[in-house]
Amino acid sequence: MITLLVIQGALEDIGGGIRAGQWRMVAAQSRHLVLAGLQVSGLRNGGEPYWQEQGGALDQITCAPESLRTEGLRLVHEANGLVSDPSAAEPWLARLEEWVTSVQEGLGLGENLPELRSPSGMFGGLKLVRQWTETVDRLGLPPLLPGDWTQPV
């Protein structure tokens, strides 16, 4: 769930922030993404689940593989430098995406996780269903999905 919701969402926000020139947001989301990626990577090595909203007195990245930790923290540091050198953003983003791929591959799932927030993912499908709902309602047809599934969160 961390990978699907937090990491995918942060990566999408970072891409949008780069396009909009919102460098401080890019830096903040990069930190959020990397910490979540390291936390989920450490679960295979004895790390404990950690939910930031609940706090906790543990280092959620201690059990993450050293190579991921080193590169992830380097990416966070470099994200802060994008404000003074925006021309480095695209190559940096490509490296961040590679890092996210490494995190996902390290989960041992054997296949890529589905995308949720992108237009090609599940959220895009829900948007399409919402748009069709008006037509279905006008024609008096049964709903495509239960109403609870299509309500904003």
Short mmCIF file of N, CA and C in Angstrom, two decimals:
data_model
loop_
_atom_site.label_atom_id
_atom_site.label_comp_id
_atom_site.label_asym_id
_atom_site.label_seq_id
_atom_site.Cartn_x
_atom_site.Cartn_y
_atom_site.Cartn_z
N MET A 1 0.82 -1.19 0.00
CA MET A 1 0.00 0.00 0.00
C MET A 1 0.86 1.26 0.00
N ILE A 2 1.97 1.22 0.74
CA ILE A 2 2.85 2.39 0.76
C ILE A 2 3.35 2.67 -0.65
N THR A 3 3.74 1.62 -1.35
CA THR A 3 4.27 1.79 -2.70
C THR A 3 3.18 2.31 -3.64
N LEU A 4 2.00 1.75 -3.54
CA LEU A 4 0.93 2.17 -4.44
C LEU A 4 0.45 3.59 -4.17
N LEU A 5 0.27 3.93 -2.92
CA LEU A 5 -0.34 5.22 -2.61
C LEU A 5 0.67 6.34 -2.39
N VAL A 6 1.65 6.12 -1.54
CA VAL A 6 2.59 7.18 -1.19
C VAL A 6 3.61 7.41 -2.29
N ILE A 7 4.29 6.35 -2.71
CA ILE A 7 5.39 6.51 -3.65
C ILE A 7 4.87 6.90 -5.03
N GLN A 8 3.85 6.23 -5.52
CA GLN A 8 3.31 6.60 -6.83
C GLN A 8 2.77 8.03 -6.82
N GLY A 9 2.07 8.39 -5.76
CA GLY A 9 1.52 9.73 -5.67
C GLY A 9 2.60 10.79 -5.61
N ALA A 10 3.63 10.54 -4.81
CA ALA A 10 4.72 11.51 -4.70
C ALA A 10 5.46 11.65 -6.02
N LEU A 11 5.68 10.54 -6.72
CA LEU A 11 6.37 10.60 -7.99
C LEU A 11 5.58 11.42 -9.01
N GLU A 12 4.28 11.25 -9.01
CA GLU A 12 3.44 12.04 -9.91
C GLU A 12 3.48 13.52 -9.53
N ASP A 13 3.44 13.81 -8.23
CA ASP A 13 3.53 15.20 -7.77
C ASP A 13 4.86 15.83 -8.15
N ILE A 14 5.94 15.07 -8.05
CA ILE A 14 7.27 15.57 -8.38
C ILE A 14 7.34 15.93 -9.86
N GLY A 15 6.83 15.05 -10.71
CA GLY A 15 6.82 15.34 -12.15
C GLY A 15 6.04 16.60 -12.45
N GLY A 16 4.89 16.77 -11.82
CA GLY A 16 4.08 17.98 -12.01
C GLY A 16 4.78 19.21 -11.45
N GLY A 17 5.46 19.05 -10.32
CA GLY A 17 6.20 20.16 -9.73
C GLY A 17 7.35 20.62 -10.60
N ILE A 18 8.01 19.68 -11.25
CA ILE A 18 9.09 20.04 -12.16
C ILE A 18 8.53 20.83 -13.34
N ARG A 19 7.43 20.34 -13.92
CA ARG A 19 6.83 21.05 -15.05
C ARG A 19 6.38 22.46 -14.67
N ALA A 20 5.95 22.64 -13.41
CA ALA A 20 5.45 23.94 -12.94
C ALA A 20 6.54 24.81 -12.32
N GLY A 21 7.74 24.26 -12.17
CA GLY A 21 8.81 25.03 -11.55
C GLY A 21 8.63 25.23 -10.06
N GLN A 22 7.96 24.30 -9.40
CA GLN A 22 7.71 24.38 -7.96
C GLN A 22 8.80 23.59 -7.22
N TRP A 23 9.97 24.17 -7.14
CA TRP A 23 11.16 23.44 -6.69
C TRP A 23 11.13 23.06 -5.23
N ARG A 24 10.56 23.88 -4.38
CA ARG A 24 10.47 23.52 -2.95
C ARG A 24 9.50 22.36 -2.74
N MET A 25 8.42 22.34 -3.51
CA MET A 25 7.49 21.21 -3.43
C MET A 25 8.17 19.94 -3.93
N VAL A 26 8.95 20.07 -5.01
CA VAL A 26 9.69 18.91 -5.54
C VAL A 26 10.63 18.37 -4.46
N ALA A 27 11.32 19.25 -3.77
CA ALA A 27 12.25 18.81 -2.71
C ALA A 27 11.50 18.12 -1.58
N ALA A 28 10.38 18.70 -1.15
CA ALA A 28 9.61 18.12 -0.04
C ALA A 28 9.03 16.76 -0.43
N GLN A 29 8.47 16.65 -1.62
CA GLN A 29 7.90 15.38 -2.06
C GLN A 29 8.99 14.34 -2.29
N SER A 30 10.17 14.77 -2.70
CA SER A 30 11.27 13.84 -2.89
C SER A 30 11.67 13.20 -1.56
N ARG A 31 11.74 14.02 -0.54
CA ARG A 31 12.06 13.50 0.79
C ARG A 31 10.99 12.50 1.23
N HIS A 32 9.74 12.87 1.04
CA HIS A 32 8.61 12.00 1.40
C HIS A 32 8.69 10.66 0.65
N LEU A 33 8.94 10.74 -0.66
CA LEU A 33 9.03 9.54 -1.50
C LEU A 33 10.18 8.65 -1.06
N VAL A 34 11.35 9.23 -0.87
CA VAL A 34 12.53 8.42 -0.52
C VAL A 34 12.37 7.77 0.84
N LEU A 35 11.88 8.50 1.82
CA LEU A 35 11.69 7.89 3.14
C LEU A 35 10.68 6.75 3.07
N ALA A 36 9.60 6.92 2.31
CA ALA A 36 8.62 5.84 2.17
C ALA A 36 9.24 4.65 1.44
N GLY A 37 10.02 4.92 0.39
CA GLY A 37 10.68 3.84 -0.35
C GLY A 37 11.67 3.08 0.52
N LEU A 38 12.42 3.79 1.33
CA LEU A 38 13.38 3.11 2.21
C LEU A 38 12.66 2.31 3.29
N GLN A 39 11.58 2.87 3.79
CA GLN A 39 10.83 2.15 4.82
C GLN A 39 10.27 0.85 4.28
N VAL A 40 9.66 0.89 3.11
CA VAL A 40 9.07 -0.33 2.55
C VAL A 40 10.16 -1.31 2.13
N SER A 41 11.31 -0.80 1.71
CA SER A 41 12.42 -1.68 1.33
C SER A 41 12.99 -2.41 2.54
N GLY A 42 12.93 -1.79 3.69
CA GLY A 42 13.47 -2.41 4.90
C GLY A 42 12.59 -3.48 5.49
N LEU A 43 11.35 -3.58 5.08
CA LEU A 43 10.44 -4.58 5.66
C LEU A 43 10.94 -6.00 5.44
N ARG A 44 11.59 -6.24 4.29
CA ARG A 44 12.11 -7.60 4.00
C ARG A 44 13.29 -7.96 4.89
N ASN A 45 13.92 -6.95 5.49
CA ASN A 45 15.12 -7.19 6.30
C ASN A 45 14.88 -6.96 7.79
N GLY A 46 13.65 -7.07 8.22
CA GLY A 46 13.34 -6.96 9.64
C GLY A 46 12.86 -5.60 10.08
N GLY A 47 12.66 -4.68 9.16
CA GLY A 47 12.14 -3.36 9.52
C GLY A 47 10.70 -3.45 9.98
N GLU A 48 10.28 -2.45 10.71
CA GLU A 48 8.92 -2.41 11.22
C GLU A 48 8.07 -1.47 10.39
N PRO A 49 6.79 -1.79 10.23
CA PRO A 49 5.90 -0.84 9.55
C PRO A 49 5.87 0.46 10.34
N TYR A 50 5.83 1.56 9.63
CA TYR A 50 5.86 2.88 10.26
C TYR A 50 4.89 3.78 9.52
N TRP A 51 3.96 4.34 10.21
CA TRP A 51 3.01 5.28 9.61
C TRP A 51 3.28 6.64 10.19
N GLN A 52 3.68 7.57 9.35
CA GLN A 52 4.12 8.88 9.82
C GLN A 52 3.04 9.62 10.60
N GLU A 53 1.80 9.41 10.28
CA GLU A 53 0.73 10.10 10.98
C GLU A 53 0.69 9.73 12.45
N GLN A 54 1.13 8.50 12.78
CA GLN A 54 1.07 8.03 14.15
C GLN A 54 2.38 8.28 14.90
N GLY A 55 3.37 8.81 14.21
CA GLY A 55 4.65 9.06 14.87
C GLY A 55 5.35 7.76 15.20
N GLY A 56 6.21 7.81 16.15
CA GLY A 56 6.93 6.62 16.56
C GLY A 56 8.38 6.96 16.85
N ALA A 57 8.98 6.19 17.68
CA ALA A 57 10.36 6.45 18.08
C ALA A 57 11.26 5.37 17.49
N LEU A 58 11.26 5.23 16.17
CA LEU A 58 12.14 4.26 15.54
C LEU A 58 12.63 4.84 14.23
N ASP A 59 13.73 4.32 13.79
CA ASP A 59 14.31 4.76 12.52
C ASP A 59 13.73 3.85 11.44
N GLN A 60 12.82 4.39 10.65
CA GLN A 60 12.11 3.56 9.68
C GLN A 60 12.97 3.16 8.49
N ILE A 61 14.20 3.65 8.39
CA ILE A 61 15.02 3.29 7.23
C ILE A 61 16.24 2.45 7.60
N THR A 62 16.39 2.08 8.86
CA THR A 62 17.56 1.32 9.31
C THR A 62 17.75 0.03 8.53
N CYS A 63 16.69 -0.67 8.24
CA CYS A 63 16.80 -1.99 7.61
C CYS A 63 16.78 -1.94 6.09
N ALA A 64 16.72 -0.75 5.51
CA ALA A 64 16.74 -0.63 4.04
C ALA A 64 18.13 -1.00 3.54
N PRO A 65 18.21 -1.60 2.37
CA PRO A 65 19.53 -1.93 1.81
C PRO A 65 20.40 -0.67 1.68
N GLU A 66 21.67 -0.83 2.00
CA GLU A 66 22.59 0.31 2.01
C GLU A 66 22.64 1.05 0.68
N SER A 67 22.65 0.31 -0.42
CA SER A 67 22.74 0.97 -1.73
C SER A 67 21.51 1.85 -2.00
N LEU A 68 20.33 1.37 -1.62
CA LEU A 68 19.12 2.18 -1.79
C LEU A 68 19.16 3.40 -0.87
N ARG A 69 19.61 3.19 0.35
CA ARG A 69 19.66 4.29 1.31
C ARG A 69 20.61 5.38 0.81
N THR A 70 21.80 4.99 0.37
CA THR A 70 22.79 5.96 -0.09
C THR A 70 22.28 6.74 -1.29
N GLU A 71 21.78 6.05 -2.30
CA GLU A 71 21.30 6.72 -3.50
C GLU A 71 20.05 7.55 -3.22
N GLY A 72 19.14 7.02 -2.40
CA GLY A 72 17.92 7.75 -2.08
C GLY A 72 18.21 9.07 -1.38
N LEU A 73 19.08 9.03 -0.40
CA LEU A 73 19.42 10.26 0.32
C LEU A 73 20.20 11.23 -0.57
N ARG A 74 20.99 10.70 -1.49
CA ARG A 74 21.67 11.57 -2.46
C ARG A 74 20.64 12.28 -3.33
N LEU A 75 19.61 11.55 -3.77
CA LEU A 75 18.55 12.15 -4.59
C LEU A 75 17.81 13.26 -3.83
N VAL A 76 17.57 13.05 -2.54
CA VAL A 76 16.91 14.08 -1.74
C VAL A 76 17.79 15.32 -1.66
N HIS A 77 19.07 15.11 -1.41
CA HIS A 77 20.00 16.24 -1.34
C HIS A 77 20.02 17.01 -2.67
N GLU A 78 20.09 16.29 -3.76
CA GLU A 78 20.13 16.93 -5.08
C GLU A 78 18.82 17.64 -5.40
N ALA A 79 17.70 17.12 -4.90
CA ALA A 79 16.41 17.77 -5.14
C ALA A 79 16.41 19.18 -4.58
N ASN A 80 17.06 19.37 -3.45
CA ASN A 80 17.15 20.71 -2.86
C ASN A 80 17.97 21.65 -3.72
N GLY A 81 18.89 21.12 -4.51
CA GLY A 81 19.71 21.95 -5.38
C GLY A 81 19.03 22.34 -6.68
N LEU A 82 17.91 21.73 -7.00
CA LEU A 82 17.22 22.05 -8.25
C LEU A 82 16.72 23.48 -8.29
N VAL A 83 16.48 24.07 -7.14
CA VAL A 83 16.01 25.45 -7.10
C VAL A 83 17.05 26.39 -7.73
N SER A 84 18.34 26.08 -7.56
CA SER A 84 19.37 26.93 -8.14
C SER A 84 19.83 26.45 -9.51
N ASP A 85 19.48 25.21 -9.88
CA ASP A 85 19.86 24.69 -11.20
C ASP A 85 18.74 23.83 -11.78
N PRO A 86 17.65 24.46 -12.23
CA PRO A 86 16.51 23.71 -12.78
C PRO A 86 16.86 22.89 -14.02
N SER A 87 17.95 23.21 -14.70
CA SER A 87 18.31 22.45 -15.90
C SER A 87 18.67 21.01 -15.58
N ALA A 88 18.98 20.73 -14.32
CA ALA A 88 19.34 19.36 -13.92
C ALA A 88 18.12 18.51 -13.60
N ALA A 89 16.92 19.09 -13.69
CA ALA A 89 15.71 18.41 -13.23
C ALA A 89 15.38 17.14 -14.01
N GLU A 90 15.44 17.18 -15.33
CA GLU A 90 15.04 16.01 -16.11
C GLU A 90 15.96 14.80 -15.88
N PRO A 91 17.29 14.98 -15.93
CA PRO A 91 18.15 13.82 -15.63
C PRO A 91 17.98 13.34 -14.19
N TRP A 92 17.77 14.28 -13.28
CA TRP A 92 17.56 13.90 -11.88
C TRP A 92 16.27 13.07 -11.75
N LEU A 93 15.20 13.51 -12.43
CA LEU A 93 13.92 12.78 -12.37
C LEU A 93 14.08 11.37 -12.94
N ALA A 94 14.84 11.23 -14.01
CA ALA A 94 15.07 9.90 -14.59
C ALA A 94 15.77 8.99 -13.57
N ARG A 95 16.73 9.55 -12.84
CA ARG A 95 17.42 8.75 -11.80
C ARG A 95 16.47 8.40 -10.66
N LEU A 96 15.59 9.34 -10.28
CA LEU A 96 14.61 9.07 -9.23
C LEU A 96 13.66 7.95 -9.67
N GLU A 97 13.22 7.99 -10.91
CA GLU A 97 12.32 6.94 -11.42
C GLU A 97 13.03 5.59 -11.42
N GLU A 98 14.32 5.56 -11.77
CA GLU A 98 15.09 4.31 -11.72
C GLU A 98 15.18 3.81 -10.28
N TRP A 99 15.36 4.73 -9.34
CA TRP A 99 15.45 4.36 -7.93
C TRP A 99 14.12 3.75 -7.47
N VAL A 100 13.02 4.35 -7.87
CA VAL A 100 11.70 3.82 -7.51
C VAL A 100 11.52 2.42 -8.10
N THR A 101 11.98 2.22 -9.32
CA THR A 101 11.92 0.89 -9.94
C THR A 101 12.73 -0.10 -9.12
N SER A 102 13.90 0.30 -8.66
CA SER A 102 14.73 -0.59 -7.83
C SER A 102 14.03 -0.94 -6.52
N VAL A 103 13.36 0.03 -5.93
CA VAL A 103 12.60 -0.23 -4.70
C VAL A 103 11.52 -1.27 -4.98
N GLN A 104 10.78 -1.07 -6.05
CA GLN A 104 9.68 -1.98 -6.38
C GLN A 104 10.22 -3.38 -6.70
N GLU A 105 11.30 -3.46 -7.46
CA GLU A 105 11.87 -4.77 -7.78
C GLU A 105 12.36 -5.48 -6.52
N GLY A 106 12.83 -4.72 -5.55
CA GLY A 106 13.31 -5.31 -4.30
C GLY A 106 12.22 -5.89 -3.42
N LEU A 107 10.98 -5.61 -3.75
CA LEU A 107 9.88 -6.15 -2.96
C LEU A 107 9.65 -7.63 -3.23
N GLY A 108 10.22 -8.14 -4.33
CA GLY A 108 10.09 -9.55 -4.65
C GLY A 108 8.71 -9.98 -5.10
N LEU A 109 7.98 -9.07 -5.70
CA LEU A 109 6.61 -9.38 -6.12
C LEU A 109 6.55 -10.14 -7.44
N GLY A 110 7.60 -10.03 -8.23
CA GLY A 110 7.64 -10.75 -9.50
C GLY A 110 6.96 -10.04 -10.65
N GLU A 111 6.28 -8.95 -10.39
CA GLU A 111 5.64 -8.18 -11.45
C GLU A 111 5.47 -6.75 -10.96
N ASN A 112 5.26 -5.83 -11.89
CA ASN A 112 5.07 -4.44 -11.51
C ASN A 112 3.72 -4.24 -10.86
N LEU A 113 3.68 -3.34 -9.90
CA LEU A 113 2.42 -2.99 -9.26
C LEU A 113 1.59 -2.15 -10.22
N PRO A 114 0.29 -2.25 -10.14
CA PRO A 114 -0.56 -1.41 -11.02
C PRO A 114 -0.42 0.05 -10.63
N GLU A 115 -0.66 0.93 -11.59
CA GLU A 115 -0.67 2.36 -11.30
C GLU A 115 -2.06 2.73 -10.85
N LEU A 116 -2.13 3.56 -9.83
CA LEU A 116 -3.44 4.00 -9.34
C LEU A 116 -3.78 5.40 -9.79
N ARG A 117 -2.87 6.35 -9.57
CA ARG A 117 -3.21 7.76 -9.75
C ARG A 117 -3.05 8.27 -11.17
N SER A 118 -2.32 7.58 -12.01
CA SER A 118 -2.10 8.10 -13.35
C SER A 118 -3.37 7.97 -14.19
N PRO A 119 -3.46 8.75 -15.28
CA PRO A 119 -4.63 8.64 -16.16
C PRO A 119 -4.81 7.23 -16.73
N SER A 120 -3.72 6.47 -16.84
CA SER A 120 -3.84 5.11 -17.35
C SER A 120 -4.15 4.10 -16.25
N GLY A 121 -4.15 4.55 -15.00
CA GLY A 121 -4.40 3.66 -13.88
C GLY A 121 -5.85 3.62 -13.46
N MET A 122 -6.08 3.08 -12.27
CA MET A 122 -7.44 2.89 -11.77
C MET A 122 -8.18 4.21 -11.61
N PHE A 123 -7.50 5.27 -11.16
CA PHE A 123 -8.17 6.54 -10.97
C PHE A 123 -8.69 7.08 -12.30
N GLY A 124 -7.94 6.84 -13.37
CA GLY A 124 -8.41 7.24 -14.71
C GLY A 124 -9.68 6.50 -15.08
N GLY A 125 -9.74 5.22 -14.71
CA GLY A 125 -10.95 4.43 -14.96
C GLY A 125 -12.14 4.94 -14.17
N LEU A 126 -11.89 5.33 -12.93
CA LEU A 126 -12.99 5.87 -12.12
C LEU A 126 -13.49 7.20 -12.69
N LYS A 127 -12.57 8.01 -13.22
CA LYS A 127 -12.99 9.27 -13.84
C LYS A 127 -13.89 8.99 -15.03
N LEU A 128 -13.51 8.01 -15.85
CA LEU A 128 -14.31 7.64 -17.00
C LEU A 128 -15.70 7.15 -16.56
N VAL A 129 -15.74 6.34 -15.51
CA VAL A 129 -17.02 5.84 -15.01
C VAL A 129 -17.89 6.99 -14.53
N ARG A 130 -17.28 7.96 -13.82
CA ARG A 130 -18.06 9.12 -13.35
C ARG A 130 -18.67 9.87 -14.52
N GLN A 131 -17.90 10.03 -15.60
CA GLN A 131 -18.41 10.76 -16.76
C GLN A 131 -19.55 10.00 -17.43
N TRP A 132 -19.45 8.69 -17.45
CA TRP A 132 -20.50 7.90 -18.08
C TRP A 132 -21.74 7.79 -17.19
N THR A 133 -21.57 8.04 -15.91
CA THR A 133 -22.69 7.90 -14.98
C THR A 133 -23.86 8.79 -15.37
N GLU A 134 -23.57 10.02 -15.79
CA GLU A 134 -24.66 10.94 -16.18
C GLU A 134 -25.47 10.36 -17.34
N THR A 135 -24.78 9.81 -18.33
CA THR A 135 -25.47 9.23 -19.49
C THR A 135 -26.29 8.02 -19.07
N VAL A 136 -25.68 7.16 -18.26
CA VAL A 136 -26.39 5.95 -17.79
C VAL A 136 -27.62 6.35 -16.99
N ASP A 137 -27.50 7.37 -16.14
CA ASP A 137 -28.64 7.82 -15.34
C ASP A 137 -29.75 8.37 -16.23
N ARG A 138 -29.40 9.17 -17.24
CA ARG A 138 -30.40 9.74 -18.14
C ARG A 138 -31.16 8.66 -18.90
N LEU A 139 -30.47 7.58 -19.21
CA LEU A 139 -31.11 6.49 -19.95
C LEU A 139 -31.87 5.53 -19.03
N GLY A 140 -31.74 5.74 -17.72
CA GLY A 140 -32.43 4.88 -16.77
C GLY A 140 -31.81 3.50 -16.64
N LEU A 141 -30.53 3.36 -16.98
CA LEU A 141 -29.84 2.08 -16.88
C LEU A 141 -29.26 1.90 -15.47
N PRO A 142 -29.00 0.67 -15.08
CA PRO A 142 -28.38 0.46 -13.76
C PRO A 142 -26.97 1.04 -13.74
N PRO A 143 -26.49 1.47 -12.58
CA PRO A 143 -25.16 2.07 -12.49
C PRO A 143 -24.06 1.08 -12.89
N LEU A 144 -22.97 1.62 -13.44
CA LEU A 144 -21.83 0.80 -13.83
C LEU A 144 -21.10 0.24 -12.61
N LEU A 145 -20.98 1.05 -11.57
CA LEU A 145 -20.31 0.67 -10.33
C LEU A 145 -21.18 1.10 -9.16
N PRO A 146 -21.00 0.46 -8.01
CA PRO A 146 -21.73 0.91 -6.82
C PRO A 146 -21.40 2.38 -6.54
N GLY A 147 -22.38 3.12 -6.09
CA GLY A 147 -22.21 4.55 -5.83
C GLY A 147 -21.06 4.89 -4.91
N ASP A 148 -20.81 4.04 -3.90
CA ASP A 148 -19.73 4.30 -2.97
C ASP A 148 -18.37 4.28 -3.64
N TRP A 149 -18.24 3.57 -4.73
CA TRP A 149 -16.94 3.46 -5.42
C TRP A 149 -16.59 4.72 -6.19
N THR A 150 -17.58 5.51 -6.57
CA THR A 150 -17.32 6.64 -7.43
C THR A 150 -17.40 7.98 -6.70
N GLN A 151 -17.58 7.96 -5.38
CA GLN A 151 -17.65 9.20 -4.61
C GLN A 151 -16.23 9.70 -4.34
N PRO A 152 -16.03 11.02 -4.32
CA PRO A 152 -14.70 11.55 -3.97
C PRO A 152 -14.30 11.11 -2.58
N VAL A 153 -13.03 10.90 -2.40
CA VAL A 153 -12.50 10.46 -1.09
C VAL A 153 -12.35 11.65 -0.18
#
